[in-house]
Coordinates of C-alpha atoms in Angstrom, one line a residue:
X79 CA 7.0 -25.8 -16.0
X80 CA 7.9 -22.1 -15.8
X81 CA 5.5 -22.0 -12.1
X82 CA 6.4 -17.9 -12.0
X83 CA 5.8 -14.9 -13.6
X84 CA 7.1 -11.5 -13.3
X85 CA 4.6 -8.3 -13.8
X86 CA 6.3 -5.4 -14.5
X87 CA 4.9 -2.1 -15.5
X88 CA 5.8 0.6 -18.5
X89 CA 5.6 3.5 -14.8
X90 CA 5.0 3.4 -11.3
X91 CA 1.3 3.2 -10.9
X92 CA 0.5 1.7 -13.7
X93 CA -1.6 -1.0 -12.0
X94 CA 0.9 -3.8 -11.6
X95 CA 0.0 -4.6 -7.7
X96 CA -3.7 -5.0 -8.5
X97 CA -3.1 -6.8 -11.6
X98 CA -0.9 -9.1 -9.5
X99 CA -3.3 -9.7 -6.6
X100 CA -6.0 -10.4 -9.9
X101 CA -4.0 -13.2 -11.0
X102 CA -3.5 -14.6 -8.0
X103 CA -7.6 -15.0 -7.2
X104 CA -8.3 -16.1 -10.8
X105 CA -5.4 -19.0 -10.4
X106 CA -6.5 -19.7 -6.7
X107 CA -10.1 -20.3 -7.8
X108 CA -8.5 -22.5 -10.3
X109 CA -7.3 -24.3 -7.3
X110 CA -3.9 -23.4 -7.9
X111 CA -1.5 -23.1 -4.9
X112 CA -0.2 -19.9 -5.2
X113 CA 1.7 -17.3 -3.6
X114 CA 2.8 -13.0 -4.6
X115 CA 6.5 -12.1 -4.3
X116 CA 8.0 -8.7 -4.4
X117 CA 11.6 -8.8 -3.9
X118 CA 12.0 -5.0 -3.4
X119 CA 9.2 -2.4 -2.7
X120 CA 9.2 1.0 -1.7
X121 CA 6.4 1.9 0.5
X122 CA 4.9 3.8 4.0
X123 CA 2.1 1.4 4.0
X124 CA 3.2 -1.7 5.9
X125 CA 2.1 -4.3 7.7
X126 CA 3.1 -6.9 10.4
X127 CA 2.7 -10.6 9.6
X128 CA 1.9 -13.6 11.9
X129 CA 5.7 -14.3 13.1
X130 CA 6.3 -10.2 13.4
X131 CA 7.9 -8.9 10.6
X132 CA 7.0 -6.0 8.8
X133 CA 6.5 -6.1 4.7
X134 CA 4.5 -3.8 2.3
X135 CA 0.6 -3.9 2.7
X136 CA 0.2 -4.6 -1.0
X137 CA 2.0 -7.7 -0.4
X138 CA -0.5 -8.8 2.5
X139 CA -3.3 -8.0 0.3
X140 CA -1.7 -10.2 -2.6
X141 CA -1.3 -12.6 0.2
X142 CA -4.9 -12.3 1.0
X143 CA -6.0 -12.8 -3.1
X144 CA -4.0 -16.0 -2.6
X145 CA -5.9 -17.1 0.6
X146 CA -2.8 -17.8 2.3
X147 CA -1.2 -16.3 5.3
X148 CA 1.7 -13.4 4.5
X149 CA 5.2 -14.1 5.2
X150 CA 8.2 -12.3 5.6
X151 CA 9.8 -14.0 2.0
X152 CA 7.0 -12.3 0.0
X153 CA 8.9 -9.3 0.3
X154 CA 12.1 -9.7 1.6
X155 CA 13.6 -5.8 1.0
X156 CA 11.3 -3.1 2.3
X157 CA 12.4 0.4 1.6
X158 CA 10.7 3.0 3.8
X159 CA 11.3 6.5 2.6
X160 CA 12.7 8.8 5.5
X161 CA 13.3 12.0 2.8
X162 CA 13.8 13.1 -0.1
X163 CA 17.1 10.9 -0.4
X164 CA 17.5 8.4 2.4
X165 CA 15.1 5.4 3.4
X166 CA 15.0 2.7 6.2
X167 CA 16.2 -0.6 4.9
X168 CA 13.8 -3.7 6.0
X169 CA 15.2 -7.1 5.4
X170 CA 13.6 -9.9 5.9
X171 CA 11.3 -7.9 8.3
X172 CA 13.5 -6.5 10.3
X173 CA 14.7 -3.2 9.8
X174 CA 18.5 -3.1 9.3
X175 CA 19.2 1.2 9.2
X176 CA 19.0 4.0 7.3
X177 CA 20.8 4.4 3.9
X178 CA 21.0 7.0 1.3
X179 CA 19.8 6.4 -2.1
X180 CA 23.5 6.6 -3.6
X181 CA 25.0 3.8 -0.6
X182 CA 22.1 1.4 -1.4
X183 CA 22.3 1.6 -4.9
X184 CA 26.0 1.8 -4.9
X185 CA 26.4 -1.8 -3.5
X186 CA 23.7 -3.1 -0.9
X187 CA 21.2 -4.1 -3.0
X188 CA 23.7 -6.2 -5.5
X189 CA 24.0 -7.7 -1.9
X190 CA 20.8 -8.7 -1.7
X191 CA 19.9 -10.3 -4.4
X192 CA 21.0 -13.8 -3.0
X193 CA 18.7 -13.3 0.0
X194 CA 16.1 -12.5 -2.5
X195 CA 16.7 -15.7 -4.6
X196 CA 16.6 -17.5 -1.4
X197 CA 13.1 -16.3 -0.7
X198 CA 11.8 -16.7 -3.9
X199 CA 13.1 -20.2 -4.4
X200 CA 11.2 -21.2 -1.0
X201 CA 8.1 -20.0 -2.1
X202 CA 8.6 -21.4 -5.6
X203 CA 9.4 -25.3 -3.8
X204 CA 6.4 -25.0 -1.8
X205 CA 4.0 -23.4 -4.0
X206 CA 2.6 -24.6 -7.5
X207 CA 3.0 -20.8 -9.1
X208 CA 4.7 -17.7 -7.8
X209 CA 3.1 -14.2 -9.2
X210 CA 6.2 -11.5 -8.9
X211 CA 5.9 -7.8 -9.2
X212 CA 7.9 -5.6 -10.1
X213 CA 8.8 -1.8 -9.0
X214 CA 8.6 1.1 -11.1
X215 CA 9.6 0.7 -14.3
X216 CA 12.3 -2.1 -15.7
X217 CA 13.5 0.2 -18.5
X218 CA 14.9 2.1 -15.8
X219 CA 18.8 2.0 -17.2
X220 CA 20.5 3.7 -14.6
X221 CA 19.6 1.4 -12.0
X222 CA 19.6 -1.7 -14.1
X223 CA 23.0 -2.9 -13.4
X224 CA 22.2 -3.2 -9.2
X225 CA 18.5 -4.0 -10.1
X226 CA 16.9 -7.3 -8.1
X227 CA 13.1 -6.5 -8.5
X228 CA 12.9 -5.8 -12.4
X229 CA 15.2 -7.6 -15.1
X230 CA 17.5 -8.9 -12.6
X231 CA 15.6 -11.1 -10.9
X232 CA 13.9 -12.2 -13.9
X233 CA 17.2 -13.0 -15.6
X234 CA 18.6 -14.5 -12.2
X235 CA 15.4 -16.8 -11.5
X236 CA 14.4 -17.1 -15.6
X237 CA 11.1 -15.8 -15.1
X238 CA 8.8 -14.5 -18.5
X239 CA 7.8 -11.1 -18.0
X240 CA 4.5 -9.5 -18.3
X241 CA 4.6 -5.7 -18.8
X242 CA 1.3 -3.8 -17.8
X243 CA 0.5 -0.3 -19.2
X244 CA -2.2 2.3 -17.8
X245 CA -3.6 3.6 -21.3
X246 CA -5.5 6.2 -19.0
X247 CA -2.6 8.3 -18.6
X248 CA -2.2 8.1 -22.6
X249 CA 1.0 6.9 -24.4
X250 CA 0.8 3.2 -24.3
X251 CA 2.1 1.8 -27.1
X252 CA 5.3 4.2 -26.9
X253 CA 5.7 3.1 -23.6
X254 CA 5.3 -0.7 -24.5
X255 CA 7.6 -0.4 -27.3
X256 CA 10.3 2.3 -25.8
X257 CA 10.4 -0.5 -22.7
X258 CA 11.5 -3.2 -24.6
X259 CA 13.6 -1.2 -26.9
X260 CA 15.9 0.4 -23.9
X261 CA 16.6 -3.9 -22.4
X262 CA 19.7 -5.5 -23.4
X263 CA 19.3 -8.1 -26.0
X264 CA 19.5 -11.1 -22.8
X265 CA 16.4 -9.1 -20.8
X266 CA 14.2 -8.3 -24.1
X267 CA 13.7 -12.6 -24.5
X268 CA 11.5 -12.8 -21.3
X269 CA 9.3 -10.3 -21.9
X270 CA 6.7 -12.0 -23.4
X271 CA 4.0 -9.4 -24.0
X272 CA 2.2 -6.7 -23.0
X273 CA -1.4 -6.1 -20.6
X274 CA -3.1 -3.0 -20.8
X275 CA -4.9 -1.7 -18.1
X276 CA -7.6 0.5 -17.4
X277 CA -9.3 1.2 -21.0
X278 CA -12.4 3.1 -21.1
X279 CA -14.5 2.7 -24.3
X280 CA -14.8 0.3 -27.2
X281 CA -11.9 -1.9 -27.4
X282 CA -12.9 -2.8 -31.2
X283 CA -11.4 0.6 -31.8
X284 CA -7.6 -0.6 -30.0
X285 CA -7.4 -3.6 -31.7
X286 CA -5.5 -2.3 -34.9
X287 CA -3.3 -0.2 -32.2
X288 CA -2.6 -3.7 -30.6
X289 CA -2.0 -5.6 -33.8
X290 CA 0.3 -2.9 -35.6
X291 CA 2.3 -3.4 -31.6
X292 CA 2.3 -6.8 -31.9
X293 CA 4.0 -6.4 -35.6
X294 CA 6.4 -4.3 -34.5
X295 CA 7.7 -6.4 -31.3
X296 CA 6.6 -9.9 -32.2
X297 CA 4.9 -9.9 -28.7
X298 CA 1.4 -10.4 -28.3
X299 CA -1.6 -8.3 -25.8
X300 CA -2.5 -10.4 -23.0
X301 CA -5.8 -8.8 -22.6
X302 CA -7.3 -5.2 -21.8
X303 CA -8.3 -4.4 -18.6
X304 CA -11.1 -1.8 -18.4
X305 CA -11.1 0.9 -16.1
X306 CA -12.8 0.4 -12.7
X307 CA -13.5 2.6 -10.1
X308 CA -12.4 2.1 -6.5
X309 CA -9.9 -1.2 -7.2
X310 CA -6.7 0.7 -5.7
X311 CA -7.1 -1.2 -2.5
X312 CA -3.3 -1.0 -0.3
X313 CA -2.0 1.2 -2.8
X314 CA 2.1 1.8 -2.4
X315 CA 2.4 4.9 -1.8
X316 CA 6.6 5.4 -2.8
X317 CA 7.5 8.8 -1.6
X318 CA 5.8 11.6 -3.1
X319 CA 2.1 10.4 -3.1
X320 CA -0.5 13.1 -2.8
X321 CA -3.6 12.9 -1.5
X322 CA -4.8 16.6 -1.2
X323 CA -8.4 16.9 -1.4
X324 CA -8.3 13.1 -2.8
X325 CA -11.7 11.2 -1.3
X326 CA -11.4 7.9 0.2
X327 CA -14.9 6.0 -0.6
X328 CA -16.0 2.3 -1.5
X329 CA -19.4 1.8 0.1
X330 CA -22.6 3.5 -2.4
X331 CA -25.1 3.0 -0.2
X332 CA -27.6 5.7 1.6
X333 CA -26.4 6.3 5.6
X334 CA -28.6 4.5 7.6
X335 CA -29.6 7.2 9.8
X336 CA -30.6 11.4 8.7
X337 CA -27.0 12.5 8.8
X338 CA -23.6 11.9 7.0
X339 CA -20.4 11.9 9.1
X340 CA -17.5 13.7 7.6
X341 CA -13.7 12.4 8.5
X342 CA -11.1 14.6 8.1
X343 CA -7.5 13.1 7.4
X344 CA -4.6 15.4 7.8
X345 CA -2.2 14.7 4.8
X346 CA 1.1 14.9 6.9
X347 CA 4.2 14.3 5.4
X348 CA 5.6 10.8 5.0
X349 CA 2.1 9.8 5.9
X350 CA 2.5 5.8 6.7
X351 CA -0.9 3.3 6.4
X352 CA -3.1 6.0 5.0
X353 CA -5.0 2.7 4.7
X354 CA -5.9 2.6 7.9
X355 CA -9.1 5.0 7.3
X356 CA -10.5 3.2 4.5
X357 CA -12.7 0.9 7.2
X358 CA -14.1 4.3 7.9
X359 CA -14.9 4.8 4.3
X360 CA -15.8 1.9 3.8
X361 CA -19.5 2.8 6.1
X362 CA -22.1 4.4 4.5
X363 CA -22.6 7.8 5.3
X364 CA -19.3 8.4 6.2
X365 CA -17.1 10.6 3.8
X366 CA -13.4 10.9 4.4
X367 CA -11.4 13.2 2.8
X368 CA -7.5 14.4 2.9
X369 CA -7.0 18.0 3.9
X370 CA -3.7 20.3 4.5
X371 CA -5.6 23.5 5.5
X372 CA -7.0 24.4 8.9
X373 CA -10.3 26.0 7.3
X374 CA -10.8 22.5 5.9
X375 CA -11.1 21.2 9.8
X376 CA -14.1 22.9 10.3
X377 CA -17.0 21.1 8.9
X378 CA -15.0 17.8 10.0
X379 CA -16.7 15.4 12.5
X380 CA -13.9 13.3 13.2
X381 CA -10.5 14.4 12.5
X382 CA -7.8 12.0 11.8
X383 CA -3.9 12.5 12.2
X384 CA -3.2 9.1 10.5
X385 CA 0.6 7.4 10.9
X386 CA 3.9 9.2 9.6
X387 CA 7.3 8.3 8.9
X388 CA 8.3 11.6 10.6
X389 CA 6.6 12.2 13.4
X390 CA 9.0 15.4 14.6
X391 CA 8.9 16.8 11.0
X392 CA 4.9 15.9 10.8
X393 CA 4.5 17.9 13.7
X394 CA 6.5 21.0 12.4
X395 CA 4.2 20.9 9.4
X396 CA 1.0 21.2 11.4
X397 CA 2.5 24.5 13.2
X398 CA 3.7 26.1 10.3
X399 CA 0.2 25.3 8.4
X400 CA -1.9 26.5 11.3
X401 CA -3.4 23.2 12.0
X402 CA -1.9 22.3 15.3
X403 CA -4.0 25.5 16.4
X404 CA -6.9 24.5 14.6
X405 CA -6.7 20.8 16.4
X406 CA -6.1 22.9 19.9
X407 CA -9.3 24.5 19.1
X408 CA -11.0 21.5 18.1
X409 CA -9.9 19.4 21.9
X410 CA -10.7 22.6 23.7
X411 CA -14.2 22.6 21.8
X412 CA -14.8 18.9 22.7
X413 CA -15.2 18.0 18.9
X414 CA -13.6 14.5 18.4
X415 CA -9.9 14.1 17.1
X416 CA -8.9 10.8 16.8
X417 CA -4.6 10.0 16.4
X418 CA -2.8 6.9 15.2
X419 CA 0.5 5.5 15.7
X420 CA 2.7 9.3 14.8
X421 CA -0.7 11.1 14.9
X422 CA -1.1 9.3 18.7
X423 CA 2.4 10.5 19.6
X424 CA 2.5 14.1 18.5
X425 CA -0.8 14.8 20.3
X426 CA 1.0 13.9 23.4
X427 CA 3.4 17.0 25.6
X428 CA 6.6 16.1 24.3
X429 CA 8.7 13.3 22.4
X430 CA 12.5 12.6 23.2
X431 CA 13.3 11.3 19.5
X432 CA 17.4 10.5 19.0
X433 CA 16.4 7.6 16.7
X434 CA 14.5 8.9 13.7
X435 CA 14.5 13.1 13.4
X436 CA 17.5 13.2 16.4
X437 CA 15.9 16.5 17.0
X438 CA 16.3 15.0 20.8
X439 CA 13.3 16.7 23.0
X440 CA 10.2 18.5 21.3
X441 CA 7.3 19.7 22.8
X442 CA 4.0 18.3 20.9
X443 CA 0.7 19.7 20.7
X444 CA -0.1 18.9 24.8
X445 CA -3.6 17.3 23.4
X446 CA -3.2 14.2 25.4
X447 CA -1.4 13.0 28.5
X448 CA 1.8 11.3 26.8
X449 CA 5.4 11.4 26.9
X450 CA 6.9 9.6 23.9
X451 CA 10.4 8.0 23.7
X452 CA 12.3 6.9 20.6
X453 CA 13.7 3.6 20.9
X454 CA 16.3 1.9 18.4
X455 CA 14.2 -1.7 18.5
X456 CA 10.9 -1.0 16.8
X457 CA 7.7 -2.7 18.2
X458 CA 6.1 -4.6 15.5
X459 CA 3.1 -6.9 16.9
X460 CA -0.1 -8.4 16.0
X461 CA -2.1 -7.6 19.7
X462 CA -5.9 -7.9 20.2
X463 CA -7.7 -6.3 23.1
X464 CA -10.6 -4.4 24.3
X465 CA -12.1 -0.9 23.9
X466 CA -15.6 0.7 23.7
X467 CA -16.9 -2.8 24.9
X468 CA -15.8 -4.6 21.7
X469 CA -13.0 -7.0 20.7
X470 CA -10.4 -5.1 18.7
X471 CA -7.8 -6.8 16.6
X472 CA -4.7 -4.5 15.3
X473 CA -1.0 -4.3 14.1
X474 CA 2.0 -1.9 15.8
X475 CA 4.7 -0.7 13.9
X476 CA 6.7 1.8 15.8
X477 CA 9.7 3.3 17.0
X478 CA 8.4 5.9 20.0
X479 CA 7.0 3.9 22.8
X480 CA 4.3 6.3 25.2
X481 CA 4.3 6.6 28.9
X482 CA 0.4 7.5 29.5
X483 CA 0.4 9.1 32.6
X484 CA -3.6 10.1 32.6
X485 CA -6.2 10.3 30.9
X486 CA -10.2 9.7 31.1
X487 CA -10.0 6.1 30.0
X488 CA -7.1 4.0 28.5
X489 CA -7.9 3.3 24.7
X490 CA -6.2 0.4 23.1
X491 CA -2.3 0.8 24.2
X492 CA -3.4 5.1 24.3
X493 CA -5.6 6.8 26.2
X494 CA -8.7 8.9 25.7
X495 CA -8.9 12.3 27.1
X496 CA -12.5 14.1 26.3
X497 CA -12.8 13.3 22.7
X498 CA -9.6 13.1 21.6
X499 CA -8.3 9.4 21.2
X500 CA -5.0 8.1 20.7
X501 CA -3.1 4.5 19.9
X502 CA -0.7 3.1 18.5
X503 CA -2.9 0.5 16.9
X504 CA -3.2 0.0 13.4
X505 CA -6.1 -1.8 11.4
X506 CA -8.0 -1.2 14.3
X507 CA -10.9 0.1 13.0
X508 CA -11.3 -3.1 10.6
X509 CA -12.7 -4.9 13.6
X510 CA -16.2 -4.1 12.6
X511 CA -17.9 -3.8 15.8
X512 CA -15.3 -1.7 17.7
X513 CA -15.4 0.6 14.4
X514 CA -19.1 1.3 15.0
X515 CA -19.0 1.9 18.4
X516 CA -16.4 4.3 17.7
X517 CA -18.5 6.0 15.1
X518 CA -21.4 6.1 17.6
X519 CA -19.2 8.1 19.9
X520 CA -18.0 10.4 17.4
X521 CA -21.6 10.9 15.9
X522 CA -22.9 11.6 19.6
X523 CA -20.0 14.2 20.3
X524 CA -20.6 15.7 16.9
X525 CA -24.3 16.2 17.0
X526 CA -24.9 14.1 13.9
X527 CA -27.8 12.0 13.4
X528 CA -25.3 9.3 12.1
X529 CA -26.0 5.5 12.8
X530 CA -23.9 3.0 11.7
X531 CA -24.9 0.4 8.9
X532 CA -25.6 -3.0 11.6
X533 CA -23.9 -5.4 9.0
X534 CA -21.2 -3.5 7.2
X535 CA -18.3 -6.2 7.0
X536 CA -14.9 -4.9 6.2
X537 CA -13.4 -8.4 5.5
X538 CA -16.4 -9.4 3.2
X539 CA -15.9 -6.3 1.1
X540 CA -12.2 -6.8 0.9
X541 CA -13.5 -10.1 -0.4
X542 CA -15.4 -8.7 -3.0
X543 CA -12.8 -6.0 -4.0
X544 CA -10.3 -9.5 -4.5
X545 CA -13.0 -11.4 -6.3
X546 CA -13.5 -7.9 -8.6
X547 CA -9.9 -8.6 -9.1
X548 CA -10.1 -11.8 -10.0
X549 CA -13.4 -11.4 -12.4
X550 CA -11.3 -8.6 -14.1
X551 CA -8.5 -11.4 -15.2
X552 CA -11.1 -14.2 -16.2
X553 CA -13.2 -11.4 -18.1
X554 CA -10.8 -9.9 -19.8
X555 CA -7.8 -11.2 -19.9
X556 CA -6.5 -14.5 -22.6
X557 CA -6.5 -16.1 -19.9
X558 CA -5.1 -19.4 -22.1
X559 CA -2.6 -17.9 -22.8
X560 CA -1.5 -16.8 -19.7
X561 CA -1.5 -20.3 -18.4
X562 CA 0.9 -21.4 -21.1
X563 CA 3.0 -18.8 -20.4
X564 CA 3.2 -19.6 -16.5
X565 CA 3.6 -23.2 -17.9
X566 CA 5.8 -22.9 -20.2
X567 CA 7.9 -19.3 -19.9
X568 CA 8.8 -16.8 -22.2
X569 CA 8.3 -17.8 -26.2
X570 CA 11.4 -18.9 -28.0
X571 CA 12.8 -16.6 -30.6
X572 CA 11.0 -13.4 -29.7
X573 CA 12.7 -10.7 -31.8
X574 CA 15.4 -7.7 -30.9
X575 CA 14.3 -4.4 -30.5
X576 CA 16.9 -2.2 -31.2
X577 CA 18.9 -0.1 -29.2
X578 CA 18.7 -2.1 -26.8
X579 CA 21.9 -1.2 -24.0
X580 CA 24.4 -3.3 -23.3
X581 CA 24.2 -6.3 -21.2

């Protein structure tokens, strides 16, 4: 019994997290014990799990799909982008330094791959079936010889491989073929076959497309996903996602009360948990929307200043855009402004940061009563508190650690000063009745005749989103013949594809 699968994807983004999280729900509700594994990911969006370590948020939410509790060895190597060409190294959950792309690639991550084996083994002795994913692309040559996510660990652990292709973005079948085509001879036996994802129309009219594939690869179409809207839930975000002008929504339903309240997020760079606003978005009435222009703060009821990865160089960006003046304005004009984690710390007066910019002391925007210091250690925790009268649950991932030194009223591990809030706290506004007492408070300061939906449920609708998931692979999906394939592995005697490269 094979007990593992690895799905890999033709591109980044081609839906292999959600496809992975699908088949995890459709083999848990097949009472199967099962568990996601990514052995590398790239990502901003993180989260914390129970014993404190920090692993991508796509991972958690596979996690989740599996109804079981995430773990560090679901992703053991967590690469947070710092630049253009350097990222923070997270092993295990525990971050281990900052390395250029060339000195991780050049030896570190060959390094890793026994860790990664280790990991993967555990959850494969304690778990009927292990669902991989995969990063990027695994025709990606240049890396393939250092590669532990893609081929690599297939190879290493003898996993089949599932390759998923978004025919949105058009060019799927040269992108099934041209994948298998550029793996050495070794790789090309475990890729059993192909998934296509996100289809619009009738799917009578691909079927000769999939059938003259199938001819020319020997390796059959798992299914066809169609496209649904609104399914990109924890999305990894690599480095150079853009979310200009991009609208966060998931709830259809009417507000409750006259008014709609608009949320502002300020798309800073290296933004980290973006995820954290889609509770708000997930009210009805409220709209959030991403915005890098200060005219686009003026119609905002609430504007965010979500996490970042830099919080020195996020702050230069909101000078040099004229935001930081348009948030000035928006403090002295008691309209509500809400920061999180780097958003919390570069509304404070200054941060002392010799750990992730080493621009050593800069004066921030002065919108709150902080002084923020840059430790080595970061703080990753799970705490739960108090604030606006309601029980708050939340997650910290940080390196600066605040000295409030006033204030109105403390908020979470922040303070509140007017209407401007700020905390290191993510996930906070998932606890469902702290979120709508917060909306309350921003409706009130903006003048809207907003009311919060009474029985809006976060965790149910992440539910659903999982179930959608999971409906998507029982619907769609041969989903026979994906069992025989986690039962058995990869077909023998699936044909070369030439070139190929060499092993």
């Amino acid at each position: 019994m094979s007990g593992g699968l690895l799905v890999a994807g033709t591109t980044s983004d081609a839906g292999k997290s959600v496809v992975t999280a699908g088949i995890c729900r459709w083999l848990v509700r097949r009472g199967v014990k099962v568990a996601p594994f990514k052995a590398q990911n790239m990502s901003l969006n993180s989260f914390v799990t129970r014993e404190g370590a920090e692993i991508g948020r796509a991972q958690a939410m596979q996690a989740q799909a599996c109804r079981i509790e995430p773990t560090a060895l679901m992703n053991p190597v967590l690469l947070k982008p710092g630049g253009e060409r350097s990222s923070q190294v997270v092993v295990l959950g525990k971050a281990m330094g900052e390395l250029s792309a060339r000195g991780y690639h050049g030896g570190r991550q060959e390094r890793l791959l026994g860790t990664v084996l280790d990991c993967l083994a555990e959850l494969r002795r304690t778990h009927d079936m292990v669902i991989c994913e995969g990063a990027g692309s695994p025709a990606e040559i240049n890396l393939r010889r250092t590669d532990i996510v893609n081929m690599g660990l297939a190879r290493a652990a003898r996993l089949p491989v599932l390759v998923v292709g978004d025919i949105d973005r058009g060019g799927v079948f040269a992108s099934f073929y041209g994948t298998v085509a550029l793996l050495a001879p070794e790789d090309q036996r475990l890729v059993a076959g192909f998934l296509v994802n996100k289809f619009r129309g009738d799917v009578s009219l691909l079927q000769p497309g999939l059938e003259m594939l199938h001819g020319l690869t020997g390796r059959r179409t798992f299914g066809v996903l169609p496209y649904r809207h609104g399914l990109g839930i924890d999305e990894e975000d690599g480095m150079a996602v853009s979310l200009r002008d991009a609208v966060r929504e998931s709830a259809v339903e009417p507000p409750v009360g006259e008014d709609v309240l608009r949320v502002a997020v300020c798309a800073v760079p290296l933004m980290s948990n973006f995820t954290d606003v889609d509770a708000l978005a997930a009210e009805p009435g409220v709209v959030v929307r991403f915005v890098d222009r200060p005219e686009e703060l003026a119609d905002a009821d609430l504007v965010v200043v979500p996490g970042t990865r830099g919080t020195v160089r996020a702050l230069q960006w909101l000078r040099e855009r004229g935001l930081a003046d348009a948030l000035a304005r928006r403090a002295a004009q008691s309209r509500p402004i809400l920061g999180i984690c780097g958003g919390f710390q570069l509304l404070g007066e200054h941060i002392e940061d010799e750990v992730e910019s080493r621009a050593g002391h800069v004066a921030g925007l002065g919108l709150l009563p902080v002084r923020v210091r840059f430790a080595r250690e970061k703080t990753l925790a799970r705490p739960t508190g108090q604030a606006l009268g309601e029980v708050v649950e939340g997650y910290e991932i940080h390196h600066g650690i605040a000295d409030v030194h006033g204030g109105d009223e403390p908020f979470l591990d922040g303070c509140r000063l007017g209407v401007t809030w700020g905390t290191h706290w993510h996930g906070a506004l998932e606890s469902d009745g702290f979120r709508r007492a917060f909306l309350r408070e921003v409706a009130s300061a903006a003048g809207r005749r907003f009311v919060p939906a009474p029985d809006t449920s976060f965790a149910a609708l992440r539910e659903q989103q999982l179930d959608r998931l999971g409906d998507l692979i029982e619907q769609h999906a041969d989903t026979d013949a994906l069992w025989r394939l986690l039962e058995s592995g990869a077909p023998q005697g699936l044909p070369f594809l030439p070139p190929g490269v060499p092993a």
